[in-house]
PDB file of C-alpha atoms in Angstrom:
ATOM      1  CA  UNK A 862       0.000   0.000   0.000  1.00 58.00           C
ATOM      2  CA  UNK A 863       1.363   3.609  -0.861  1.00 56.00           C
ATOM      3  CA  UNK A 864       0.071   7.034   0.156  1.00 60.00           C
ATOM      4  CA  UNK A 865       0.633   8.632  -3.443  1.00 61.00           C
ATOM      5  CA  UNK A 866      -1.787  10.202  -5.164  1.00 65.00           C
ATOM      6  CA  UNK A 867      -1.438   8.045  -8.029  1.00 75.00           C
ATOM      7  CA  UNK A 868      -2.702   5.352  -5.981  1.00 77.00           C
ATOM      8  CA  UNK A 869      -5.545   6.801  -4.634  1.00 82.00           C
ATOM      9  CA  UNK A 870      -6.305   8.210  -7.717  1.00 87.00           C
ATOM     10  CA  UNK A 871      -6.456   4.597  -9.510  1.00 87.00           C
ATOM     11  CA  UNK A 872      -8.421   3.020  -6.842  1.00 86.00           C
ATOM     12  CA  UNK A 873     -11.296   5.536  -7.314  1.00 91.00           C
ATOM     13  CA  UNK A 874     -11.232   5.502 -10.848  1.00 91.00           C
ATOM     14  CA  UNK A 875     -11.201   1.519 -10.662  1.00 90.00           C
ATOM     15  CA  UNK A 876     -14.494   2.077  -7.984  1.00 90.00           C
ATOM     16  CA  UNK A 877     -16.350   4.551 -10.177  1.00 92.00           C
ATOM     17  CA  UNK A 878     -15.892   2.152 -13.557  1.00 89.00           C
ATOM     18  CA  UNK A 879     -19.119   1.279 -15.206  1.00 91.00           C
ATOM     19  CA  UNK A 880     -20.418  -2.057 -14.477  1.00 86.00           C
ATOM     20  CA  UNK A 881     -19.845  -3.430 -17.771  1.00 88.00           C
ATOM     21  CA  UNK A 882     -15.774  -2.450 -17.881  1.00 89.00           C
ATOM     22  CA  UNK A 883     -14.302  -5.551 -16.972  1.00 91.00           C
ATOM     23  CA  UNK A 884     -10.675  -4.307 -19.326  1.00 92.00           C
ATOM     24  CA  UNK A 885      -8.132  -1.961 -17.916  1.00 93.00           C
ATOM     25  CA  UNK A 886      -5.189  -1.074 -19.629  1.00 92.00           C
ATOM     26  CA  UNK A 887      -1.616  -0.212 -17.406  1.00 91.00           C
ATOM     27  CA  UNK A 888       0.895   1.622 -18.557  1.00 88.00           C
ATOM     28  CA  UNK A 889       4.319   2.470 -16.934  1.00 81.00           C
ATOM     29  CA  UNK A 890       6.499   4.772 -18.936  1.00 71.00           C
ATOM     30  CA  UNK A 891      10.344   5.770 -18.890  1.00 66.00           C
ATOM     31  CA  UNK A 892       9.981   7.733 -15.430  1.00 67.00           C
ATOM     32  CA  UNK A 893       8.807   4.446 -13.255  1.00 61.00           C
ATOM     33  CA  UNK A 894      12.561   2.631 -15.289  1.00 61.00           C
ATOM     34  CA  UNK A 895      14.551   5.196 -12.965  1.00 60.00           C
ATOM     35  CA  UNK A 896      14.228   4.095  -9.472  1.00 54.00           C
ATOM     36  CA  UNK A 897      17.445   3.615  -8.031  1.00 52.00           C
ATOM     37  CA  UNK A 898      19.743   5.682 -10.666  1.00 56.00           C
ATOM     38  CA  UNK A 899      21.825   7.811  -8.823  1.00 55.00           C
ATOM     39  CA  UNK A 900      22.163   4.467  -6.712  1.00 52.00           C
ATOM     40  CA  UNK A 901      24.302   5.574  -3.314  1.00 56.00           C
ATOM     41  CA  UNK A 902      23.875   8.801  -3.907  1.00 54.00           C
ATOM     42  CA  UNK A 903      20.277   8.639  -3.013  1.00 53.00           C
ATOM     43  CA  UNK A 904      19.174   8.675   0.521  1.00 56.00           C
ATOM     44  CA  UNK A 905      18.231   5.255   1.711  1.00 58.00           C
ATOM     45  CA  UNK A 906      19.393   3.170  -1.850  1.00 54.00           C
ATOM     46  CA  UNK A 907      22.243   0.709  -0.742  1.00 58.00           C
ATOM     47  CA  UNK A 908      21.269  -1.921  -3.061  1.00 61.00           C
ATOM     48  CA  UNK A 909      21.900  -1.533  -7.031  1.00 75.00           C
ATOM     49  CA  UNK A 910      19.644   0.317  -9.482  1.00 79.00           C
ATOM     50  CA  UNK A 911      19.224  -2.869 -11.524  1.00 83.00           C
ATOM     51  CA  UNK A 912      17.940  -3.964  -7.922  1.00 84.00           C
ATOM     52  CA  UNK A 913      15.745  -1.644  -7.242  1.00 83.00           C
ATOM     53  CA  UNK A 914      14.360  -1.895 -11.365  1.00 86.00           C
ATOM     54  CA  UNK A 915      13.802  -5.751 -10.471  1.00 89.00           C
ATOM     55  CA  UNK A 916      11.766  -4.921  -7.129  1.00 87.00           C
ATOM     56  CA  UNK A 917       9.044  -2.230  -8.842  1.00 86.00           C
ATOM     57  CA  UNK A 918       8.473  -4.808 -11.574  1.00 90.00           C
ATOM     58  CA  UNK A 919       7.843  -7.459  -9.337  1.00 91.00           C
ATOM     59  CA  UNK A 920       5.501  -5.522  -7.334  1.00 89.00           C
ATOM     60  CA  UNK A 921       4.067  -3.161 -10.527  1.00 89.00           C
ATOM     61  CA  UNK A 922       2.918  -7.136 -11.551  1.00 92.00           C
ATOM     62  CA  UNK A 923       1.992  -8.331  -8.174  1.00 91.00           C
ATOM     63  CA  UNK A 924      -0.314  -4.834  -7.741  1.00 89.00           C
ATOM     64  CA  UNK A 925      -2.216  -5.491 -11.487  1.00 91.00           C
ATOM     65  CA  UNK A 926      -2.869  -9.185 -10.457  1.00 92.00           C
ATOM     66  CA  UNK A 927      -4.028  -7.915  -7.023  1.00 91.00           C
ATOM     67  CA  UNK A 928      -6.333  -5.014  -8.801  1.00 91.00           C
ATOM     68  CA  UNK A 929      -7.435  -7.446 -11.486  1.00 92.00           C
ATOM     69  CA  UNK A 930      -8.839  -9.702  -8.561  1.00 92.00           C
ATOM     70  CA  UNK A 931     -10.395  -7.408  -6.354  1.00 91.00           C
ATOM     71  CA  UNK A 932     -12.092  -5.362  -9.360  1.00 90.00           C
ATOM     72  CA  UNK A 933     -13.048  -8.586 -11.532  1.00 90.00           C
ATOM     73  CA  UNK A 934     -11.077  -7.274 -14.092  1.00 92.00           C
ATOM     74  CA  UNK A 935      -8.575  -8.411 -17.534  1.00 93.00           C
ATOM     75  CA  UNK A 936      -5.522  -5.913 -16.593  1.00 93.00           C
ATOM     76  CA  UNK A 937      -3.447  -5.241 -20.089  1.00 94.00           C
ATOM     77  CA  UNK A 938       0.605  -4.220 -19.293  1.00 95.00           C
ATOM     78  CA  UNK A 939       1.977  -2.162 -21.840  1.00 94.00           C
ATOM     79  CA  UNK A 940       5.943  -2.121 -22.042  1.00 94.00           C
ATOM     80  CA  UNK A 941       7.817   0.896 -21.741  1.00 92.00           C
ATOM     81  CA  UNK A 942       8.726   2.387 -25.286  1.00 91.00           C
ATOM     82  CA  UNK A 943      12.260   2.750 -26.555  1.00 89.00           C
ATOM     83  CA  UNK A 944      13.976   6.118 -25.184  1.00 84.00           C
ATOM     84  CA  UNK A 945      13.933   8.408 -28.605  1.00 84.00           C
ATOM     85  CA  UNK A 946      17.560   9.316 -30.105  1.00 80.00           C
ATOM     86  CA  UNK A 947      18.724  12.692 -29.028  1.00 74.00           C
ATOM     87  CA  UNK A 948      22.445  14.040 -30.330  1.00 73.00           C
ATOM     88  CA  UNK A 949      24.859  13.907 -26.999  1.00 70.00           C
ATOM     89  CA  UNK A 950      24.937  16.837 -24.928  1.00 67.00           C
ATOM     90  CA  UNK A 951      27.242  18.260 -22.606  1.00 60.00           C
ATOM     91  CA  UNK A 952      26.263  15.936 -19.092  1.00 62.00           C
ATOM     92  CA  UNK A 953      23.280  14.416 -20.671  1.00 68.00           C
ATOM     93  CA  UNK A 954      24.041  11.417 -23.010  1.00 67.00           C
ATOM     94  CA  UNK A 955      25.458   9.498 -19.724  1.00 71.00           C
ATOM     95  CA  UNK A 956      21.527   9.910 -18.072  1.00 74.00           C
ATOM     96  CA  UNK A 957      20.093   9.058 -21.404  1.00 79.00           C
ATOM     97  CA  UNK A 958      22.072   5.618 -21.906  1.00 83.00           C
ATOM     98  CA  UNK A 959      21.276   4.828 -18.182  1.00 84.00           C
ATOM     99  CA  UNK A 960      17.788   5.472 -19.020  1.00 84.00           C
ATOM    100  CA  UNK A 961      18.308   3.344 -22.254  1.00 88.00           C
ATOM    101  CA  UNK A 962      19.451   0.007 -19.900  1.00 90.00           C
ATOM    102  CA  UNK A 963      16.925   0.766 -17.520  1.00 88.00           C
ATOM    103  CA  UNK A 964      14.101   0.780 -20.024  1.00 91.00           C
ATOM    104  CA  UNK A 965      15.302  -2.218 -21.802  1.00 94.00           C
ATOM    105  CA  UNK A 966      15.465  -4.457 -17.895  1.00 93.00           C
ATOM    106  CA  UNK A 967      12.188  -2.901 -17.122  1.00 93.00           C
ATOM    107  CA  UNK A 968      10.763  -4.583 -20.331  1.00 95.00           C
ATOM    108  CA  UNK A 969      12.678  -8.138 -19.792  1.00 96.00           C
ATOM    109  CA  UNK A 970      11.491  -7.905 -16.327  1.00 95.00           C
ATOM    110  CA  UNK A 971       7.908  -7.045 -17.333  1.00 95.00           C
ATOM    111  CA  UNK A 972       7.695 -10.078 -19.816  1.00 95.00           C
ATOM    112  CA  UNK A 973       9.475 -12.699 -17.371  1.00 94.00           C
ATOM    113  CA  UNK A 974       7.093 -11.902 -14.390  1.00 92.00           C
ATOM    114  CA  UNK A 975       4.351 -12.059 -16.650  1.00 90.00           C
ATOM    115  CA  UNK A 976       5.182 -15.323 -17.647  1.00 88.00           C
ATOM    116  CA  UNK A 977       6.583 -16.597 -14.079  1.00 85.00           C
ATOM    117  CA  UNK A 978       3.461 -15.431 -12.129  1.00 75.00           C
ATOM    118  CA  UNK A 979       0.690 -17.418 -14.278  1.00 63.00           C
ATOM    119  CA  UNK A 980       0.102 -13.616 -16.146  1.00 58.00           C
ATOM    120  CA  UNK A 981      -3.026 -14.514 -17.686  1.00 61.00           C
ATOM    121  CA  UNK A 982      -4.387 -16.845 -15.262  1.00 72.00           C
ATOM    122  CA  UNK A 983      -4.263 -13.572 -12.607  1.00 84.00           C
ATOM    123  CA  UNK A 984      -6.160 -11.835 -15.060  1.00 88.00           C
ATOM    124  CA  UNK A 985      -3.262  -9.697 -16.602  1.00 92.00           C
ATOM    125  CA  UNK A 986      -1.691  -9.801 -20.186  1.00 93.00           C
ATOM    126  CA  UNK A 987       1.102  -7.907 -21.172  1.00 94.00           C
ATOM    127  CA  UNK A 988       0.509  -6.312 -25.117  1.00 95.00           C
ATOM    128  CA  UNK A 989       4.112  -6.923 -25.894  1.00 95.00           C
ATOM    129  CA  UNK A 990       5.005  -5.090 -28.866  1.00 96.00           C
ATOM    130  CA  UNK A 991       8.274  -2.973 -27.625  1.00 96.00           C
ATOM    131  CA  UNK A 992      10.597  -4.966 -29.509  1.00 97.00           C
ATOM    132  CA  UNK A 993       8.655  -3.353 -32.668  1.00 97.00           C
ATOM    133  CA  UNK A 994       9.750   0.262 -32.027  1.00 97.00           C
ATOM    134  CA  UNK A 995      12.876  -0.590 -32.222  1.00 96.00           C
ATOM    135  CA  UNK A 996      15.452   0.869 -34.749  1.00 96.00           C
ATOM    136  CA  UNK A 997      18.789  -0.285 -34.830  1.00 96.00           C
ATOM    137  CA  UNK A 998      21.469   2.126 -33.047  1.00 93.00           C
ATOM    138  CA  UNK A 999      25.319   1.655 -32.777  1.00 93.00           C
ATOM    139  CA  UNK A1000      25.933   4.412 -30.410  1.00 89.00           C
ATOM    140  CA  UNK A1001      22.999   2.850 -27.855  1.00 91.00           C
ATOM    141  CA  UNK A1002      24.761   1.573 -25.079  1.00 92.00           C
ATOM    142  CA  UNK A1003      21.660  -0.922 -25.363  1.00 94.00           C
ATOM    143  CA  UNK A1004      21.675  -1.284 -29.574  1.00 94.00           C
ATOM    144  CA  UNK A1005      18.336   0.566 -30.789  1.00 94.00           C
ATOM    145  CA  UNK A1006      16.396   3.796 -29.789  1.00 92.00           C
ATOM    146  CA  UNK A1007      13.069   4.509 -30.639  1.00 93.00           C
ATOM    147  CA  UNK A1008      12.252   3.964 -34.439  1.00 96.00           C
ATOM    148  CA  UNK A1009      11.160   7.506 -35.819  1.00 95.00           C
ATOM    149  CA  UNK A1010       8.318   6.914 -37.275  1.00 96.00           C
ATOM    150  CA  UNK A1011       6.919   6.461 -33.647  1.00 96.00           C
ATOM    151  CA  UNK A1012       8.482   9.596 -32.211  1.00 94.00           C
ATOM    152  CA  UNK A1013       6.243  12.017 -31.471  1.00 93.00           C
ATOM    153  CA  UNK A1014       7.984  15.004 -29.932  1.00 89.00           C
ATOM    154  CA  UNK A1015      11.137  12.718 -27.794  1.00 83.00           C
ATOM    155  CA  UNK A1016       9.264  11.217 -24.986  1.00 81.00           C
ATOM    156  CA  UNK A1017       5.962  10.338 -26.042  1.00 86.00           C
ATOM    157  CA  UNK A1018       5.008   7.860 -28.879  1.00 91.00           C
ATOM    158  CA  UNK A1019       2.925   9.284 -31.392  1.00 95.00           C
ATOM    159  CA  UNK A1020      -0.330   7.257 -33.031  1.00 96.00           C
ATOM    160  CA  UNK A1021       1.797   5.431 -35.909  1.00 97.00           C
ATOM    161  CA  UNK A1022       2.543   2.702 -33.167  1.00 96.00           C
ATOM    162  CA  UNK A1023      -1.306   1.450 -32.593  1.00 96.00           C
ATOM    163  CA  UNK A1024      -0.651  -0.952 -35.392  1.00 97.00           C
ATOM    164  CA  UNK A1025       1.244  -2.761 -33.418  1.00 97.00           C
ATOM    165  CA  UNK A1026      -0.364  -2.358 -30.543  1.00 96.00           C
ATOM    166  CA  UNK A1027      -4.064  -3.717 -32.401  1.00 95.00           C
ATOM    167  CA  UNK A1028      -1.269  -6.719 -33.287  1.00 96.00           C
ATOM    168  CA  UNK A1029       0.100  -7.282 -30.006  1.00 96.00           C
ATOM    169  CA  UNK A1030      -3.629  -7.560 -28.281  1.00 94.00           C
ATOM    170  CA  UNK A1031      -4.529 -10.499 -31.279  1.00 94.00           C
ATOM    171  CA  UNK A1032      -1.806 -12.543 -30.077  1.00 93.00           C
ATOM    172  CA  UNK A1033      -2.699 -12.059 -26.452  1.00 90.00           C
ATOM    173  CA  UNK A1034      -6.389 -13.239 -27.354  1.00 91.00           C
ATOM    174  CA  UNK A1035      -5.548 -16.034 -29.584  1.00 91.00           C
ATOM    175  CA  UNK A1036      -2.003 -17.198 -27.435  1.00 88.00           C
ATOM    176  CA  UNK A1037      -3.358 -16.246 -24.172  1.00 85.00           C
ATOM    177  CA  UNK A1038      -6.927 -16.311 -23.932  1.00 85.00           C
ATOM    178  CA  UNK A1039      -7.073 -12.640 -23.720  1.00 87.00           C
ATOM    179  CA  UNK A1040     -11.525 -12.367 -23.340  1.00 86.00           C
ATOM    180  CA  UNK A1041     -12.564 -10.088 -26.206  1.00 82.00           C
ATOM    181  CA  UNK A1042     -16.405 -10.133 -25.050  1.00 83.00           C
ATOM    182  CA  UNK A1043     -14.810  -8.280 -22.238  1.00 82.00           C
ATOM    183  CA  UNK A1044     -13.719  -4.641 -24.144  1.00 79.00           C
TER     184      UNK A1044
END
C-alpha cells in the first residue's frame, strides 16, 4: 500500500468504472525505469539500481494481479517504449544511456514476471510489442532507440505505433486467452 496520489487516484477511478468495464489497460512509462539511478547517492538506496528496477516490476505485476482480482477485471501491461535518439549533450548522453538500460530491464522484467506469475491466469496480459519500435542504433549503449516513425515530440510515442499495438492484443487473445467479449 502507498500514500501517493497516483494510488488513490487509480483506486477511485477503478471504484467509479461502469459495471460493464471488466478491461483496464496499465501503462508504466520511462519515469517508473529510474528508481534507483543515482544508486548511493540517493538517501536510503544501498542496493543496485538494476535492484531496485527488479523490485518495482515485481511488485508493478503483483499490484495489477491484485487489482485485477479485487475489481473482476482483464488488466493489459503495456511495455515501456524505446527512449527516442537525441544528439549527446554536454552531461546528458550518460543519463540518457542509463535510461536506455533501464528501459530495456524494465521490459525483460515485465515479460518474465508475466510469464513466471501465471500472467493470464491472474487476469493480466502484457501487449508486448516494444521490440517493434525498435530501430537499430550503434551508439545505444543498449543497440536501438526509438524507431522515428513512432516519435512524437522525444518522450511520447505518437499514433503510428497502434498498429502494433491492435497486433500485439490479437496474439494475447488467440495465445493467451485474452476475453474479447470483455472490451
Amino acid at each position: 500500500q502507498t500514500q501517493f496520489f497516483t494510488h488513490h487516484n487509480l483506486r477511485t477511478s477503478l471504484q467509479r468504472l461502469p459495471p460493464e468495464c471488466r478491461t483496464v489497460l496499465l501503462s508504466a512509462g520511462e519515469i517508473d525505469c529510474r528508481e534507483g539511478i543515482g544508486g548511493e547517492k540517493l538517501s536510503g538506496y544501498t542496493a543496485s539500481c538494476d535492484d531496485r528496477v527488479r523490485n518495482t516490476v515485481r511488485e508493478y505485476v503483483r499490484a495489477a494481479i491484485r487489482l485485477a482480482t479485487e475489481h473482476n477485471l482483464q488488466i493489459l501491461l503495456l511495455p515501456v517504449a524505446p527512449h527516442a535518439f537525441r544528439n549527446a549533450k554536454k552531461g546528458k548522453a550518460a543519463g540518457r544511456d542509463q535510461r536506455r538500460e533501464r528501459i530495456l530491464l524494465w521490459n525483460d522484467l515485465l515479460r518474465e514476471e508475466c510469464a513466471t506469475s501465471g500472467g493470464a491466469g491472474n487476469g493480466i496480459y502484457l501487449l508486448d510489442y516494444e521490440r517493434d519500435l525498435r530501430s537499430p542504433d550503434e551508439s545505444s549503449p543498449v543497440g536501438f532507440v526509438l524507431n522515428r516513425a513512432f516519435n512524437a515530440d522525444y518522450t511520447h510515442l505518437n499514433s503510428a505505433f497502434l498498429g502494433h499495438l491492435e497486433a500485439a492484443l490479437g496474439r494475447c487473445i488467440e495465445e493467451y486467452g485474452c476475453r474479447i467479449e470483455l472490451m
